[in-house]
Amino acid sequence: MSEHHPEKRYEGKAKILYSTADPDVLLTYFKDDATAFNAQKKGTIQGKGEMNCTIAAALLQWLETQGIPTHFIEQTKADEMLVKAVKILPVEVVVRNIAAGSLCKQTGLAQGTVLPQPLVEFYLKDDDLGDPLLTRDRLMLLQIVTAEQLARLQDYALRINGLMQGFFARCQITLVDFKIEFGTDKTGTILLADEISPDTCRLWDQTETDPNLRVMDKDRFRQDLGNIENAYQTVQARVLAQVQQLQSLA
Ligand code: 5GP
């Protein structure tokens, strides 16, 4: 059998995707690079690749056991995982439980306002356009998804939110909001793709009351709050401990 030479298939801001010997499988490498504000702010977070890969692997694997189909196959190194090859839908799905970030900026809602019910939003995945917020009709107009796919995304988003809210609560972490991405495999099945990590979620430490000290996610980088590595490490430790506890109960 001829040896496979991995080829770079796609490079994003935080990850690189490589081919493998199996055309249906890709290798994801998680970088330490950090960007914010549509890559206007750039930096490096020591150990971020390994921590995000490990956190994402644990969460995706757990979600899979809870009935959410994901692209995750196996974590092969601290900063590498094998995933099913999918065509990423060009839409970022954001779910919010508490007002923060762009929701506050765009609506005037006070940061920290507990939303009466989870809010699901869709943003166009297009850096050149600054990832604009989409309406349902714009999603249809751009033919990004069918009405049936949109209903499925909305349903998955809410189910994932409910599962993750419970999971993080057991870690003494409040899930404020998060962004997820989906892809379709060659049969057209929708899978949860990309990553779930402190880069893509807002996570507040329930053991801290200070509004700056409680931040355990990329807002530490966005707002120059310092101690980013420690925060990510704490998230990793609590997530892994929770996964272990759930496994020991199973
Ligand atoms: P916001 O719309 O308030 O900026 O972001 C809402 C949530 O989605 C936050 O948890 C944020 O980290 C995540 N999010 C939104 N857009 C992106 C993005 O382009 N990249 C990453 N990593 N996270 C995003």
PDB file of C-alpha atoms in Angstrom, residues 25-217:
ATOM      1  CA  VAL A  25     -11.768  11.312   7.086  1.00  0.00           C
ATOM      2  CA  LEU A  26      -9.820  14.514   7.806  1.00  0.00           C
ATOM      3  CA  LEU A  27      -7.219  15.338  10.440  1.00  0.00           C
ATOM      4  CA  THR A  28      -7.828  18.570  12.363  1.00  0.00           C
ATOM      5  CA  TYR A  29      -4.840  20.326  13.910  1.00  0.00           C
ATOM      6  CA  PHE A  30      -5.663  22.925  16.576  1.00  0.00           C
ATOM      7  CA  LYS A  31      -3.367  25.984  16.595  1.00  0.00           C
ATOM      8  CA  ASP A  32      -2.307  28.182  19.508  1.00  0.00           C
ATOM      9  CA  ASP A  33      -3.149  31.238  17.366  1.00  0.00           C
ATOM     10  CA  ALA A  34      -5.922  33.446  18.677  1.00  0.00           C
ATOM     11  CA  THR A  35      -7.843  36.058  16.723  1.00  0.00           C
ATOM     12  CA  ALA A  36     -10.737  38.331  17.578  1.00  0.00           C
ATOM     13  CA  PHE A  37     -12.846  41.047  15.983  1.00  0.00           C
ATOM     14  CA  ASN A  38     -12.685  39.421  12.554  1.00  0.00           C
ATOM     15  CA  ALA A  39      -8.901  38.898  12.873  1.00  0.00           C
ATOM     16  CA  GLN A  40      -8.146  42.573  13.599  1.00  0.00           C
ATOM     17  CA  LYS A  41      -6.682  41.426  16.931  1.00  0.00           C
ATOM     18  CA  LYS A  42      -4.131  38.609  16.787  1.00  0.00           C
ATOM     19  CA  GLY A  43      -2.104  36.745  19.377  1.00  0.00           C
ATOM     20  CA  THR A  44      -0.996  33.393  20.702  1.00  0.00           C
ATOM     21  CA  ILE A  45      -2.371  31.555  23.707  1.00  0.00           C
ATOM     22  CA  GLN A  46       0.206  29.071  24.995  1.00  0.00           C
ATOM     23  CA  GLY A  47      -1.230  25.544  24.953  1.00  0.00           C
ATOM     24  CA  LYS A  48      -4.580  26.651  23.480  1.00  0.00           C
ATOM     25  CA  GLY A  49      -4.450  24.128  20.625  1.00  0.00           C
ATOM     26  CA  GLU A  50      -4.056  21.205  22.996  1.00  0.00           C
ATOM     27  CA  MET A  51      -6.649  22.488  25.472  1.00  0.00           C
ATOM     28  CA  ASN A  52      -9.288  23.309  22.843  1.00  0.00           C
ATOM     29  CA  CYS A  53      -8.754  20.004  21.053  1.00  0.00           C
ATOM     30  CA  THR A  54      -9.088  18.092  24.321  1.00  0.00           C
ATOM     31  CA  ILE A  55     -12.159  20.051  25.464  1.00  0.00           C
ATOM     32  CA  ALA A  56     -13.832  19.798  22.031  1.00  0.00           C
ATOM     33  CA  ALA A  57     -13.104  16.068  21.821  1.00  0.00           C
ATOM     34  CA  ALA A  58     -14.645  15.467  25.252  1.00  0.00           C
ATOM     35  CA  LEU A  59     -17.748  17.570  24.522  1.00  0.00           C
ATOM     36  CA  LEU A  60     -18.355  16.245  20.997  1.00  0.00           C
ATOM     37  CA  GLN A  61     -17.940  12.662  22.148  1.00  0.00           C
ATOM     38  CA  TRP A  62     -20.329  13.237  25.037  1.00  0.00           C
ATOM     39  CA  LEU A  63     -22.910  14.964  22.793  1.00  0.00           C
ATOM     40  CA  GLU A  64     -22.716  11.975  20.435  1.00  0.00           C
ATOM     41  CA  THR A  65     -23.696   9.684  23.359  1.00  0.00           C
ATOM     42  CA  GLN A  66     -26.656  12.018  23.954  1.00  0.00           C
ATOM     43  CA  GLY A  67     -27.969  11.509  20.417  1.00  0.00           C
ATOM     44  CA  ILE A  68     -26.368  14.450  18.599  1.00  0.00           C
ATOM     45  CA  PRO A  69     -24.652  13.302  15.373  1.00  0.00           C
ATOM     46  CA  THR A  70     -21.189  14.923  15.179  1.00  0.00           C
ATOM     47  CA  HIS A  71     -18.158  14.787  12.880  1.00  0.00           C
ATOM     48  CA  PHE A  72     -15.898  13.612  15.730  1.00  0.00           C
ATOM     49  CA  ILE A  73     -14.079  10.288  15.323  1.00  0.00           C
ATOM     50  CA  GLU A  74     -11.081  10.192  17.647  1.00  0.00           C
ATOM     51  CA  GLN A  75      -8.508  12.411  19.370  1.00  0.00           C
ATOM     52  CA  THR A  76      -5.148  11.157  18.073  1.00  0.00           C
ATOM     53  CA  LYS A  77      -2.809  13.677  19.761  1.00  0.00           C
ATOM     54  CA  ALA A  78      -3.230  16.404  22.351  1.00  0.00           C
ATOM     55  CA  ASP A  79      -3.800  18.921  19.533  1.00  0.00           C
ATOM     56  CA  GLU A  80      -5.118  16.660  16.751  1.00  0.00           C
ATOM     57  CA  MET A  81      -8.379  14.851  16.090  1.00  0.00           C
ATOM     58  CA  LEU A  82      -9.794  12.768  13.267  1.00  0.00           C
ATOM     59  CA  VAL A  83     -13.158  13.950  11.963  1.00  0.00           C
ATOM     60  CA  LYS A  84     -15.588  12.842   9.285  1.00  0.00           C
ATOM     61  CA  ALA A  85     -15.217  14.895   6.113  1.00  0.00           C
ATOM     62  CA  VAL A  86     -18.212  17.215   5.739  1.00  0.00           C
ATOM     63  CA  LYS A  87     -19.220  20.166   3.614  1.00  0.00           C
ATOM     64  CA  ILE A  88     -19.518  22.999   6.116  1.00  0.00           C
ATOM     65  CA  LEU A  89     -22.778  24.956   5.842  1.00  0.00           C
ATOM     66  CA  PRO A  90     -21.798  28.655   5.562  1.00  0.00           C
ATOM     67  CA  VAL A  91     -23.805  29.626   8.617  1.00  0.00           C
ATOM     68  CA  GLU A  92     -22.731  30.181  12.216  1.00  0.00           C
ATOM     69  CA  VAL A  93     -25.454  29.135  14.634  1.00  0.00           C
ATOM     70  CA  VAL A  94     -25.345  31.080  17.897  1.00  0.00           C
ATOM     71  CA  VAL A  95     -27.411  30.137  20.960  1.00  0.00           C
ATOM     72  CA  ARG A  96     -27.704  32.559  23.872  1.00  0.00           C
ATOM     73  CA  ASN A  97     -28.988  32.074  27.411  1.00  0.00           C
ATOM     74  CA  ILE A  98     -27.698  35.339  28.873  1.00  0.00           C
ATOM     75  CA  ALA A  99     -27.209  38.653  27.056  1.00  0.00           C
ATOM     76  CA  ALA A 100     -23.568  39.436  26.197  1.00  0.00           C
ATOM     77  CA  GLY A 101     -21.385  40.501  23.292  1.00  0.00           C
ATOM     78  CA  SER A 102     -23.014  41.513  20.024  1.00  0.00           C
ATOM     79  CA  LEU A 103     -26.555  40.996  21.383  1.00  0.00           C
ATOM     80  CA  CYS A 104     -25.952  43.797  23.915  1.00  0.00           C
ATOM     81  CA  LYS A 105     -24.237  45.975  21.331  1.00  0.00           C
ATOM     82  CA  GLN A 106     -27.038  45.586  18.795  1.00  0.00           C
ATOM     83  CA  THR A 107     -30.112  45.660  21.048  1.00  0.00           C
ATOM     84  CA  GLY A 108     -29.123  47.687  24.118  1.00  0.00           C
ATOM     85  CA  LEU A 109     -29.978  44.767  26.443  1.00  0.00           C
ATOM     86  CA  ALA A 110     -27.822  44.968  29.572  1.00  0.00           C
ATOM     87  CA  GLN A 111     -24.973  42.439  29.759  1.00  0.00           C
ATOM     88  CA  GLY A 112     -25.964  39.634  32.094  1.00  0.00           C
ATOM     89  CA  THR A 113     -29.714  39.827  31.397  1.00  0.00           C
ATOM     90  CA  VAL A 114     -31.081  36.303  31.693  1.00  0.00           C
ATOM     91  CA  LEU A 115     -33.102  35.628  28.533  1.00  0.00           C
ATOM     92  CA  PRO A 116     -36.647  34.287  29.094  1.00  0.00           C
ATOM     93  CA  GLN A 117     -35.851  31.466  26.660  1.00  0.00           C
ATOM     94  CA  PRO A 118     -32.773  30.481  24.649  1.00  0.00           C
ATOM     95  CA  LEU A 119     -32.258  32.678  21.582  1.00  0.00           C
ATOM     96  CA  VAL A 120     -31.096  30.946  18.380  1.00  0.00           C
ATOM     97  CA  GLU A 121     -29.451  33.167  15.777  1.00  0.00           C
ATOM     98  CA  PHE A 122     -27.901  32.557  12.365  1.00  0.00           C
ATOM     99  CA  TYR A 123     -24.923  34.498  11.030  1.00  0.00           C
ATOM    100  CA  LEU A 124     -23.459  34.291   7.524  1.00  0.00           C
ATOM    101  CA  LYS A 125     -20.014  32.679   7.704  1.00  0.00           C
ATOM    102  CA  ASP A 126     -18.227  35.282   5.606  1.00  0.00           C
ATOM    103  CA  ASP A 127     -15.257  37.207   7.038  1.00  0.00           C
ATOM    104  CA  ASP A 128     -15.266  39.722   4.165  1.00  0.00           C
ATOM    105  CA  LEU A 129     -18.830  40.703   5.068  1.00  0.00           C
ATOM    106  CA  GLY A 130     -18.094  40.596   8.832  1.00  0.00           C
ATOM    107  CA  ASP A 131     -20.383  37.582   9.534  1.00  0.00           C
ATOM    108  CA  PRO A 132     -23.698  39.521   9.309  1.00  0.00           C
ATOM    109  CA  LEU A 133     -26.808  38.428  11.236  1.00  0.00           C
ATOM    110  CA  LEU A 134     -29.240  36.643   8.907  1.00  0.00           C
ATOM    111  CA  THR A 135     -32.995  36.605   8.974  1.00  0.00           C
ATOM    112  CA  ARG A 136     -34.857  33.408   8.118  1.00  0.00           C
ATOM    113  CA  ASP A 137     -35.864  34.940   4.769  1.00  0.00           C
ATOM    114  CA  ARG A 138     -32.250  35.924   3.972  1.00  0.00           C
ATOM    115  CA  LEU A 139     -31.156  32.331   4.710  1.00  0.00           C
ATOM    116  CA  MET A 140     -33.767  31.135   2.202  1.00  0.00           C
ATOM    117  CA  LEU A 141     -32.907  33.883  -0.283  1.00  0.00           C
ATOM    118  CA  LEU A 142     -29.227  32.916  -0.265  1.00  0.00           C
ATOM    119  CA  GLN A 143     -30.223  29.231  -0.528  1.00  0.00           C
ATOM    120  CA  ILE A 144     -27.804  28.373   2.262  1.00  0.00           C
ATOM    121  CA  VAL A 145     -30.179  25.781   3.692  1.00  0.00           C
ATOM    122  CA  THR A 146     -33.558  24.342   2.820  1.00  0.00           C
ATOM    123  CA  ALA A 147     -36.536  25.017   5.096  1.00  0.00           C
ATOM    124  CA  GLU A 148     -36.244  21.432   6.323  1.00  0.00           C
ATOM    125  CA  GLN A 149     -32.519  21.829   7.098  1.00  0.00           C
ATOM    126  CA  LEU A 150     -33.192  25.114   8.884  1.00  0.00           C
ATOM    127  CA  ALA A 151     -35.782  23.448  11.125  1.00  0.00           C
ATOM    128  CA  ARG A 152     -33.275  20.687  11.876  1.00  0.00           C
ATOM    129  CA  LEU A 153     -30.491  23.190  12.715  1.00  0.00           C
ATOM    130  CA  GLN A 154     -32.825  25.063  15.044  1.00  0.00           C
ATOM    131  CA  ASP A 155     -33.830  21.812  16.751  1.00  0.00           C
ATOM    132  CA  TYR A 156     -30.223  20.586  17.107  1.00  0.00           C
ATOM    133  CA  ALA A 157     -29.113  24.001  18.390  1.00  0.00           C
ATOM    134  CA  LEU A 158     -31.716  23.979  21.166  1.00  0.00           C
ATOM    135  CA  ARG A 159     -31.030  20.351  22.084  1.00  0.00           C
ATOM    136  CA  ILE A 160     -27.263  20.969  22.183  1.00  0.00           C
ATOM    137  CA  ASN A 161     -27.863  24.063  24.316  1.00  0.00           C
ATOM    138  CA  GLY A 162     -29.980  22.138  26.815  1.00  0.00           C
ATOM    139  CA  LEU A 163     -27.426  19.340  27.046  1.00  0.00           C
ATOM    140  CA  MET A 164     -24.440  21.678  27.337  1.00  0.00           C
ATOM    141  CA  GLN A 165     -26.151  23.953  29.868  1.00  0.00           C
ATOM    142  CA  GLY A 166     -26.682  20.947  32.126  1.00  0.00           C
ATOM    143  CA  PHE A 167     -23.180  19.625  31.526  1.00  0.00           C
ATOM    144  CA  PHE A 168     -21.487  22.955  32.304  1.00  0.00           C
ATOM    145  CA  ALA A 169     -23.735  23.578  35.324  1.00  0.00           C
ATOM    146  CA  ARG A 170     -22.337  20.359  36.808  1.00  0.00           C
ATOM    147  CA  CYS A 171     -18.878  21.899  36.207  1.00  0.00           C
ATOM    148  CA  GLN A 172     -20.012  25.001  38.139  1.00  0.00           C
ATOM    149  CA  ILE A 173     -19.874  26.942  34.888  1.00  0.00           C
ATOM    150  CA  THR A 174     -22.668  29.065  33.393  1.00  0.00           C
ATOM    151  CA  LEU A 175     -23.085  28.622  29.640  1.00  0.00           C
ATOM    152  CA  VAL A 176     -23.812  32.203  28.562  1.00  0.00           C
ATOM    153  CA  ASP A 177     -23.769  31.631  24.792  1.00  0.00           C
ATOM    154  CA  PHE A 178     -21.934  29.687  22.103  1.00  0.00           C
ATOM    155  CA  LYS A 179     -21.413  29.351  18.364  1.00  0.00           C
ATOM    156  CA  ILE A 180     -21.630  26.060  16.500  1.00  0.00           C
ATOM    157  CA  GLU A 181     -21.235  25.009  12.894  1.00  0.00           C
ATOM    158  CA  PHE A 182     -22.768  22.134  10.992  1.00  0.00           C
ATOM    159  CA  GLY A 183     -21.781  20.223   7.884  1.00  0.00           C
ATOM    160  CA  THR A 184     -23.305  17.654   5.576  1.00  0.00           C
ATOM    161  CA  ASP A 185     -21.638  14.312   4.851  1.00  0.00           C
ATOM    162  CA  LYS A 186     -21.736  12.661   1.438  1.00  0.00           C
ATOM    163  CA  THR A 187     -25.184  11.206   2.172  1.00  0.00           C
ATOM    164  CA  GLY A 188     -26.520  14.681   3.017  1.00  0.00           C
ATOM    165  CA  THR A 189     -26.804  13.949   6.741  1.00  0.00           C
ATOM    166  CA  ILE A 190     -26.304  17.015   8.932  1.00  0.00           C
ATOM    167  CA  LEU A 191     -23.513  16.613  11.525  1.00  0.00           C
ATOM    168  CA  LEU A 192     -22.357  18.962  14.270  1.00  0.00           C
ATOM    169  CA  ALA A 193     -18.879  20.001  13.069  1.00  0.00           C
ATOM    170  CA  ASP A 194     -16.063  22.414  13.939  1.00  0.00           C
ATOM    171  CA  GLU A 195     -15.317  22.735  17.682  1.00  0.00           C
ATOM    172  CA  ILE A 196     -16.939  23.555  20.999  1.00  0.00           C
ATOM    173  CA  SER A 197     -14.360  25.188  23.261  1.00  0.00           C
ATOM    174  CA  PRO A 198     -13.661  28.337  25.290  1.00  0.00           C
ATOM    175  CA  ASP A 199     -12.892  29.952  21.902  1.00  0.00           C
ATOM    176  CA  THR A 200     -16.486  29.448  20.771  1.00  0.00           C
ATOM    177  CA  CYS A 201     -18.479  29.714  24.032  1.00  0.00           C
ATOM    178  CA  ARG A 202     -18.937  32.315  26.743  1.00  0.00           C
ATOM    179  CA  LEU A 203     -18.388  30.517  30.039  1.00  0.00           C
ATOM    180  CA  TRP A 204     -18.732  32.139  33.465  1.00  0.00           C
ATOM    181  CA  ASP A 205     -17.261  30.562  36.588  1.00  0.00           C
ATOM    182  CA  GLN A 206     -20.067  30.109  39.136  1.00  0.00           C
ATOM    183  CA  THR A 207     -17.494  30.135  41.952  1.00  0.00           C
ATOM    184  CA  GLU A 208     -16.538  33.757  41.146  1.00  0.00           C
ATOM    185  CA  THR A 209     -18.799  36.791  41.465  1.00  0.00           C
ATOM    186  CA  ASP A 210     -16.444  39.426  40.077  1.00  0.00           C
ATOM    187  CA  PRO A 211     -17.559  40.101  36.457  1.00  0.00           C
ATOM    188  CA  ASN A 212     -13.946  40.017  35.191  1.00  0.00           C
ATOM    189  CA  LEU A 213     -12.634  37.145  37.310  1.00  0.00           C
ATOM    190  CA  ARG A 214     -15.548  34.865  36.343  1.00  0.00           C
ATOM    191  CA  VAL A 215     -14.770  34.982  32.584  1.00  0.00           C
ATOM    192  CA  MET A 216     -13.291  31.613  31.452  1.00  0.00           C
ATOM    193  CA  ASP A 217     -13.366  32.050  27.664  1.00  0.00           C
TER     194      ASP A 217
END
